[in-house]
PDB file of C-alpha atoms in Angstrom:
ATOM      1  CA  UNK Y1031     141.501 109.794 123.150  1.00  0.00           C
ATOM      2  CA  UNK Y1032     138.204 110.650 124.748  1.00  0.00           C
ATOM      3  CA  UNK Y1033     136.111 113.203 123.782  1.00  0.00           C
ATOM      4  CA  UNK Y1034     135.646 116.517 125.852  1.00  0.00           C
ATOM      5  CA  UNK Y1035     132.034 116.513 125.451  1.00  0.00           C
ATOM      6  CA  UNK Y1036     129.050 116.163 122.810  1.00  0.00           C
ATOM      7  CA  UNK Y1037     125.926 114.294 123.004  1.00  0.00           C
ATOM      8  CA  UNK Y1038     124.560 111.123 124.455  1.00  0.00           C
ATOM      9  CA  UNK Y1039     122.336 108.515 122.567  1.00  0.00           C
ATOM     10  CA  UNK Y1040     122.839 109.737 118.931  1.00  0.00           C
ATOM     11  CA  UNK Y1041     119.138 109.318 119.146  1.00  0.00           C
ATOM     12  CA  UNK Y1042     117.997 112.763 116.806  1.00  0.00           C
ATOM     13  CA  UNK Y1043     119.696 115.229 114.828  1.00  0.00           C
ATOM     14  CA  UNK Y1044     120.051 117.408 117.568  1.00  0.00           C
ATOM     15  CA  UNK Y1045     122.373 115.032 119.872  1.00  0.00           C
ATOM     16  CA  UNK Y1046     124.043 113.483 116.494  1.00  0.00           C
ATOM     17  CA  UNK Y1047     125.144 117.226 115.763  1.00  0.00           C
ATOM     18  CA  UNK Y1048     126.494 117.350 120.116  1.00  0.00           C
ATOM     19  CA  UNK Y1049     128.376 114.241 118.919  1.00  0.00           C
ATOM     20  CA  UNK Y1050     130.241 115.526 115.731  1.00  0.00           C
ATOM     21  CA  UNK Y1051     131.265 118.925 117.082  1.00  0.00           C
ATOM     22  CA  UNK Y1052     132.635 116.750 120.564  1.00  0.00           C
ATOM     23  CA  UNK Y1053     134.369 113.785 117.423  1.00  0.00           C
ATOM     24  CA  UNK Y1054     135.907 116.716 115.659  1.00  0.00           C
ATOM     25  CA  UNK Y1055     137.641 118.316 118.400  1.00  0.00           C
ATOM     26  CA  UNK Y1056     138.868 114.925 119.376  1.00  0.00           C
ATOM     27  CA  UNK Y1057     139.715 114.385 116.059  1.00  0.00           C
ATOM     28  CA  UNK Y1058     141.711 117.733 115.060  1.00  0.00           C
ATOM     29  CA  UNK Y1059     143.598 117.808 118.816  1.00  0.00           C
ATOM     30  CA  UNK Y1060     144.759 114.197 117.861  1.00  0.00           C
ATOM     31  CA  UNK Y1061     146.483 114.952 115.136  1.00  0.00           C
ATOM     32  CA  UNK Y1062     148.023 118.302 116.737  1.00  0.00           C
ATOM     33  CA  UNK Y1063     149.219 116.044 119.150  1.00  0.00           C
ATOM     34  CA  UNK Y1064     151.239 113.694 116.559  1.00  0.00           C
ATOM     35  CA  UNK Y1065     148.755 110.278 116.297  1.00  0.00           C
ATOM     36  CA  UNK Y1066     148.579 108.931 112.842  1.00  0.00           C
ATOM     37  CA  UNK Y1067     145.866 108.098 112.422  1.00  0.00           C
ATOM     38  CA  UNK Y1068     142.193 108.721 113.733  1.00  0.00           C
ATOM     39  CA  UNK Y1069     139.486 105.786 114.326  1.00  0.00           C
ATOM     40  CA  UNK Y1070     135.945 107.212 115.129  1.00  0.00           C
ATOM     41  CA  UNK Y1071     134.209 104.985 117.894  1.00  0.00           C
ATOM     42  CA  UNK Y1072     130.875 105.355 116.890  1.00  0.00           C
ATOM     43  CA  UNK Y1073     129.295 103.635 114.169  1.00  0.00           C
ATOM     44  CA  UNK Y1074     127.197 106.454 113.176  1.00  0.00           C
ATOM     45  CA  UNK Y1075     130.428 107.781 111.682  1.00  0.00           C
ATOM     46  CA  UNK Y1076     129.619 111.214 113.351  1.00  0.00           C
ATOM     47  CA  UNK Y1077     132.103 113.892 112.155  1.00  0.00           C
ATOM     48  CA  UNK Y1078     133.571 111.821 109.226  1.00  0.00           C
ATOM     49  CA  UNK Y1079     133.619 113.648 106.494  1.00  0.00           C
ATOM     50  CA  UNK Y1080     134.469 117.255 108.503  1.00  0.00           C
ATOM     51  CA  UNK Y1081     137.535 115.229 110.140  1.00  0.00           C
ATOM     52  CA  UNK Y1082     138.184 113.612 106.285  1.00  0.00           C
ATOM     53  CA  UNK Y1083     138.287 117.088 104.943  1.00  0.00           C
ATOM     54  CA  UNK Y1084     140.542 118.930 107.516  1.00  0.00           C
ATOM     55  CA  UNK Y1085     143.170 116.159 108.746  1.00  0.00           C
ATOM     56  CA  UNK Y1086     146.228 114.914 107.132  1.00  0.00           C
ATOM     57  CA  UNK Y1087     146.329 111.425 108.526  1.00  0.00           C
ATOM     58  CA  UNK Y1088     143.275 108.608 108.376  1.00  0.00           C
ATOM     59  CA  UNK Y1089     140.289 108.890 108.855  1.00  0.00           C
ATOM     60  CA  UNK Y1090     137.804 105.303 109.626  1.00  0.00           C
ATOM     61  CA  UNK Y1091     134.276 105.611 110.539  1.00  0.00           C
ATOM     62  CA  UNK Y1092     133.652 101.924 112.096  1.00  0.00           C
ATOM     63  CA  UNK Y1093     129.860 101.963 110.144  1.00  0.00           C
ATOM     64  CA  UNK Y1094     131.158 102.681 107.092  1.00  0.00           C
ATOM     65  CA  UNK Y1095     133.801  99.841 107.412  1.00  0.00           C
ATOM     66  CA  UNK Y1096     131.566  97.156 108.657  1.00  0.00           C
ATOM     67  CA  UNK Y1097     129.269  97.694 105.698  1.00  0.00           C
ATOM     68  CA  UNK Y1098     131.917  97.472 102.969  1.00  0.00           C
ATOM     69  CA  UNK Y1099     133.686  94.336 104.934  1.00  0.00           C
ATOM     70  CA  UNK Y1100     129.647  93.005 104.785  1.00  0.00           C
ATOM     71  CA  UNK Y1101     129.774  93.473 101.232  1.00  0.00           C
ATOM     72  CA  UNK Y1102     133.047  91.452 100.480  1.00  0.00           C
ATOM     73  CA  UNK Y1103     131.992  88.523 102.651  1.00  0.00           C
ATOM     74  CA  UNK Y1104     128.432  88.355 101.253  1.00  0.00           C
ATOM     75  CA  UNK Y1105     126.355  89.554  98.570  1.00  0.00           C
ATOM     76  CA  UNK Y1106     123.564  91.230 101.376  1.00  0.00           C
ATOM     77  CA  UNK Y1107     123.559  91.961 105.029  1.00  0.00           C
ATOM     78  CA  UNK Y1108     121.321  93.108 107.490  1.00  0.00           C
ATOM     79  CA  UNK Y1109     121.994  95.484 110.412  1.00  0.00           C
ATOM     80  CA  UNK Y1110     120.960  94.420 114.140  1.00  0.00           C
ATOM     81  CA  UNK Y1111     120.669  96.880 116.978  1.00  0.00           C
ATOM     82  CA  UNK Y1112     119.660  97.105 120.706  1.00  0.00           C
ATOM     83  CA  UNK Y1113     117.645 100.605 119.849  1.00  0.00           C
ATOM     84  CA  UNK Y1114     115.187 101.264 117.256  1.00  0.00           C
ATOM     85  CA  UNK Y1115     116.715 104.875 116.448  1.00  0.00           C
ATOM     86  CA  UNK Y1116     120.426 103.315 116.057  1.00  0.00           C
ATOM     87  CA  UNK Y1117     119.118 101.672 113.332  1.00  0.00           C
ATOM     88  CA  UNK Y1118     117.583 104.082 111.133  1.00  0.00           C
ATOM     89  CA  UNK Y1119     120.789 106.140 111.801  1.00  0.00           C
ATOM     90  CA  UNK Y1120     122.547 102.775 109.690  1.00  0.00           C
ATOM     91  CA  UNK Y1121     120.096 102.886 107.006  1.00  0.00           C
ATOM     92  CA  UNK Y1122     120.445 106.721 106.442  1.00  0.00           C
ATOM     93  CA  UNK Y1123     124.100 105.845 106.424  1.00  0.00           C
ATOM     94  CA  UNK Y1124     123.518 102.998 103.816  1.00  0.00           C
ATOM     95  CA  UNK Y1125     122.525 105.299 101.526  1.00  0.00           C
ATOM     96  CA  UNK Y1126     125.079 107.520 101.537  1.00  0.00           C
ATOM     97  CA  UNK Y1127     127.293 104.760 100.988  1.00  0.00           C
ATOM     98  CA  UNK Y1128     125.740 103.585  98.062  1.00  0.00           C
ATOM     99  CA  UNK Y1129     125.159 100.085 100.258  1.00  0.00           C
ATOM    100  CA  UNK Y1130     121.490 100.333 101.001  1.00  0.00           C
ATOM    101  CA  UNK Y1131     121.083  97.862  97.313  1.00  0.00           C
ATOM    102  CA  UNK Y1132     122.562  95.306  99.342  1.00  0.00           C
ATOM    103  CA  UNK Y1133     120.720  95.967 103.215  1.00  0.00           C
ATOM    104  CA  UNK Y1134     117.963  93.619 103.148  1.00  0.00           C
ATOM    105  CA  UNK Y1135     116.917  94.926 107.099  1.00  0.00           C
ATOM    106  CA  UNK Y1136     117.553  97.000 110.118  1.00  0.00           C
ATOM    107  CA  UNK Y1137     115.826  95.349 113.087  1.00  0.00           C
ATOM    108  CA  UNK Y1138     116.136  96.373 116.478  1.00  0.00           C
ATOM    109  CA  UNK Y1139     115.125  95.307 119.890  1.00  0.00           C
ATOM    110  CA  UNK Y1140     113.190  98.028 121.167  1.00  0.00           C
ATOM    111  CA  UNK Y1141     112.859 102.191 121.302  1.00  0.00           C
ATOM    112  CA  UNK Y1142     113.866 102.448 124.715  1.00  0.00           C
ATOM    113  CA  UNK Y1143     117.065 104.137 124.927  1.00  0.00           C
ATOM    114  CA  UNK Y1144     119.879 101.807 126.083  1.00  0.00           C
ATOM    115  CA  UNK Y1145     122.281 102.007 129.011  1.00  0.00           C
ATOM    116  CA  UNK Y1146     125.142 103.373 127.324  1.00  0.00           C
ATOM    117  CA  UNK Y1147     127.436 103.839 130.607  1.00  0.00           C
ATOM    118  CA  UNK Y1148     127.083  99.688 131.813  1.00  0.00           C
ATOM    119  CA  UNK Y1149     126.620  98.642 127.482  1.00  0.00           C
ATOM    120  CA  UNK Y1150     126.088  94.655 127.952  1.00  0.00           C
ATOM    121  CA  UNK Y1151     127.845  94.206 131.064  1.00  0.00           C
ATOM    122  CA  UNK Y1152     126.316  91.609 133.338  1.00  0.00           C
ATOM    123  CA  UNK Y1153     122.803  91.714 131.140  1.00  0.00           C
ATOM    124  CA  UNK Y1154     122.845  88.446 129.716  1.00  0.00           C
ATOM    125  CA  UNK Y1155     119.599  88.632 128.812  1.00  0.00           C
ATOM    126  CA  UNK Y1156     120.098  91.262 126.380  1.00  0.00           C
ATOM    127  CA  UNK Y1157     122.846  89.263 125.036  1.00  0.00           C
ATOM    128  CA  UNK Y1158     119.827  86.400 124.356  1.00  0.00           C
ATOM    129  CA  UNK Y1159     117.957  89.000 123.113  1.00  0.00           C
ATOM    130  CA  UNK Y1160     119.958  89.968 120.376  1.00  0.00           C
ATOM    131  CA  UNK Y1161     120.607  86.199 119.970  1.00  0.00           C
ATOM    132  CA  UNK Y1162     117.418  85.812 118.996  1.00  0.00           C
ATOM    133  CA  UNK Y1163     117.012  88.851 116.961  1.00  0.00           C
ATOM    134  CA  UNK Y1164     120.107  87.860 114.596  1.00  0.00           C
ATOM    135  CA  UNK Y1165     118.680  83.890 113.970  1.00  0.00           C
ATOM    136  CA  UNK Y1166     115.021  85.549 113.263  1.00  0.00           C
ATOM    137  CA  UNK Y1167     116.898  88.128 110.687  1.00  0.00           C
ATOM    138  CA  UNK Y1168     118.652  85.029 109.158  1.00  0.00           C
ATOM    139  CA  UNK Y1169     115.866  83.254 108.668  1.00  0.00           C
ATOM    140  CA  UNK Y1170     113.239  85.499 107.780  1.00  0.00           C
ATOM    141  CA  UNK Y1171     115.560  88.205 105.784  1.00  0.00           C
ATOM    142  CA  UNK Y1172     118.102  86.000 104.391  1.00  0.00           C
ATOM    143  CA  UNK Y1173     121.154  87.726 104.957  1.00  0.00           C
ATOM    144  CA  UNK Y1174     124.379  86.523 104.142  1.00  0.00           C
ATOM    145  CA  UNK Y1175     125.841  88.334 107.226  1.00  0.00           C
ATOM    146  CA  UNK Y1176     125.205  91.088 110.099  1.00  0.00           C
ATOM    147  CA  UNK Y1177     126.473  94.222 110.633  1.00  0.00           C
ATOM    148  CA  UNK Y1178     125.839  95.229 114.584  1.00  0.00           C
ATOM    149  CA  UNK Y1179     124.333  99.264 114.066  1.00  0.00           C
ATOM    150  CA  UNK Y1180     126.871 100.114 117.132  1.00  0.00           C
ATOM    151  CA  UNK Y1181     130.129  99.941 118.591  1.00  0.00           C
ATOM    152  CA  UNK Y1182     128.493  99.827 122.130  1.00  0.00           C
ATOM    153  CA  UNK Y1183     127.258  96.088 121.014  1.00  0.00           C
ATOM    154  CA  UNK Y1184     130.905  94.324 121.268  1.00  0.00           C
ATOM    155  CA  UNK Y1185     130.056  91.988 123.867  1.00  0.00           C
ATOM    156  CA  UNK Y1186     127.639  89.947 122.005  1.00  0.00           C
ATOM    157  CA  UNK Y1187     129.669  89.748 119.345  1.00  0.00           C
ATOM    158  CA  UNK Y1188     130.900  86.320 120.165  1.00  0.00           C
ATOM    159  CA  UNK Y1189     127.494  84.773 121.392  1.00  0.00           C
ATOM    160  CA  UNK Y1190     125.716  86.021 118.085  1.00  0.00           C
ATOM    161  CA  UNK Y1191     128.707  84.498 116.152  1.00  0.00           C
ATOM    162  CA  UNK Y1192     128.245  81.246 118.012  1.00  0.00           C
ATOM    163  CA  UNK Y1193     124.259  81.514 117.377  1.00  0.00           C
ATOM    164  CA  UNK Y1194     123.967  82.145 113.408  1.00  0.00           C
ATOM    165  CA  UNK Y1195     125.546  80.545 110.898  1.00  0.00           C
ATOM    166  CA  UNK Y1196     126.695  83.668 108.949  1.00  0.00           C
ATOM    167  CA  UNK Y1197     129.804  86.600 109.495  1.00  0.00           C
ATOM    168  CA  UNK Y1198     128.780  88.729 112.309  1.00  0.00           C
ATOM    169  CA  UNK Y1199     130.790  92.087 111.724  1.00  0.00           C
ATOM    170  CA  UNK Y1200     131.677  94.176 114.842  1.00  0.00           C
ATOM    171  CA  UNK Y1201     132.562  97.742 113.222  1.00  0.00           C
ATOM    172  CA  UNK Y1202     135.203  98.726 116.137  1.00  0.00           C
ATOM    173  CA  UNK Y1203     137.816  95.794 115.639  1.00  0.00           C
ATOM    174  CA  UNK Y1204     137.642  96.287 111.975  1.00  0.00           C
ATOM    175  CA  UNK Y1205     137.822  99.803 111.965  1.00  0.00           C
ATOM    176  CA  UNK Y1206     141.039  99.830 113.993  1.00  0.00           C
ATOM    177  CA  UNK Y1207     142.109  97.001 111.499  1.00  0.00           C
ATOM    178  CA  UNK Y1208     141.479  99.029 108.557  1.00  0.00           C
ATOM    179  CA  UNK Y1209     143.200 102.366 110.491  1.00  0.00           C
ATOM    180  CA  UNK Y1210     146.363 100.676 110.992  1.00  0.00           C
ATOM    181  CA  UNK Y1211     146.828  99.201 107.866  1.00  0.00           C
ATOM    182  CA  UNK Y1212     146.201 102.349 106.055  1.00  0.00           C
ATOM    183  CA  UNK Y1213     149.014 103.723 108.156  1.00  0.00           C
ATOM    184  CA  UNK Y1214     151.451 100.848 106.819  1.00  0.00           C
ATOM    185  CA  UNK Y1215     150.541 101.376 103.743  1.00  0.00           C
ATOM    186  CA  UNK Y1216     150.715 105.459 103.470  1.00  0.00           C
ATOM    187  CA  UNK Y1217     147.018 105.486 102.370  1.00  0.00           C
ATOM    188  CA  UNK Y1218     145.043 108.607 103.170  1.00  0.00           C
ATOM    189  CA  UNK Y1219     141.280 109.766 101.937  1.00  0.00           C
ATOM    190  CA  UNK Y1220     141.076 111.725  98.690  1.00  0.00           C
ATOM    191  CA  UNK Y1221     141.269 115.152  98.773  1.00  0.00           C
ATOM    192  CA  UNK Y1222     138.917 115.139  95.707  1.00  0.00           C
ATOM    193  CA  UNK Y1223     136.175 113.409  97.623  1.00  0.00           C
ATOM    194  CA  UNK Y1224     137.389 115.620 101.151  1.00  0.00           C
ATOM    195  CA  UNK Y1225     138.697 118.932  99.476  1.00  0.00           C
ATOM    196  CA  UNK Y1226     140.281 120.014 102.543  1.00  0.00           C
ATOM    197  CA  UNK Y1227     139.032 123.716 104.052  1.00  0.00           C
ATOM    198  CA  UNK Y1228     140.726 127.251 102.450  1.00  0.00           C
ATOM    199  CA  UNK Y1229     140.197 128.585 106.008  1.00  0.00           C
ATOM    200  CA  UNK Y1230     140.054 126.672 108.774  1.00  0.00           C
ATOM    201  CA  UNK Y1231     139.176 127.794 111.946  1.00  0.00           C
ATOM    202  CA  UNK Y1232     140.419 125.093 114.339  1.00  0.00           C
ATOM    203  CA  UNK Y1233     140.144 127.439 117.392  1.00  0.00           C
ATOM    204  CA  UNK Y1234     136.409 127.771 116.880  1.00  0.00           C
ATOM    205  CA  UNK Y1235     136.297 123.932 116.679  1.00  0.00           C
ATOM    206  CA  UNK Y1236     137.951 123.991 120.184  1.00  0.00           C
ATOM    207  CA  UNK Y1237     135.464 126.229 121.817  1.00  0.00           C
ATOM    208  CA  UNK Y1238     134.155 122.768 122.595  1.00  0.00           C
ATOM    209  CA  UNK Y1239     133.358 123.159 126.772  1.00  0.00           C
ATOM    210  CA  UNK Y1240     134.118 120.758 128.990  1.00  0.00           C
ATOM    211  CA  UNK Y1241     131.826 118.080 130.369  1.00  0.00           C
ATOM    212  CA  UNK Y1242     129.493 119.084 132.683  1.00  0.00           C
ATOM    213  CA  UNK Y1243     128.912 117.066 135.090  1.00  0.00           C
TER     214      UNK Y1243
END
């Protein structure tokens, strides 16, 4: 299900806030319309906790997966991105996870603000890019695996894995992993951790405007 609208680069506060009001409405219309289970495709987790707090069913934020799947494969990891701000959005998220002990780096190619419409399509040379990036962060960081900072990065997934000699973890496969399994196995997030809302005001939520384009 995509989202009505929200932000664009999750590059500041401002758009990251565009992006969690545009997640949540996704998030709460999903489950009105019967899904069991919601999968956030962004690994800046945006609207986590709100949609952790007011829905019934799952909940998986794809950043916080591929940093706990980073921590059972290896005792560090390091995060690699194709934009600077990306990044810093992972180590912010680190912390909150109580996994930034066990981040040894966040490196990123540039702060230009990527093409987020094309991703990697037909820009091999990004691809190489990031090639390089991760065998310079194994090397010089000693990392026992990466963690790519977005789930926009997919397609190099396979060339990085076939470059470095450590677990490359794409968040969006695992997250959807994760999501179904906690569907088989009737799990849902604590409502001690998520106390869920006294008075919820979905219909403010879905105020949301659409697109414009």
């Amino acid at each position: 299900m995509a989202v009505r609208n929200g932000g664009s680069l999750a590059d500041s506060a401002y758009d990251n806030f565009l992006i969690e009001w545009g997640v949540v409405e996704a998030g709460i219309t999903a489950e009105e319309e019967g899904y069991d289970a919601v999968c956030i495709d962004t690994a800046s987790d945006s609207g986590l906790a709100v949609l952790r707090s007011r829905l019934t069913i799952p909940v998986i934020g794809p950043g916080q997966v591929a940093m706990h799947i980073a921590g059972m494969v290896g005792s560090t990891f390091s995060v690699i991105s194709t934009f600077d701000r990306w990044a810093k959005n992972c180590v912010k998220n680190a912390v909150a996870y109580r996994m930034d002990h066990v981040l040894t780096s966040a490196r990123s190619l540039s702060g230009e603000a990527p093409d987020v419409e094309r991703l990697l399509t037909s820009k091999p040379e990004v691809i190489e890019q990031l090639v390089e990036l991760a065998r310079k962060t194994v090397a010089e960081d000693r990392c026992d695996s990466i963690v790519l900072a977005s789930t926009t990065m997919h397609q190099a997934a396979p060339a990085l894995r076939a470059a470095v000699d450590v677990p490359v973890i794409d968040p969006g496969p695992w997250s959807v992993r994760i999501a179904v399994d906690m569907v088989l196995l009737g799990l849902i997030q604590s409502r001690g951790a998520y106390p869920a809302p006294t008075r919820p005001n979905d219909a403010l939520i879905h105020t949301l405007p659409d697109a414009v384009l």
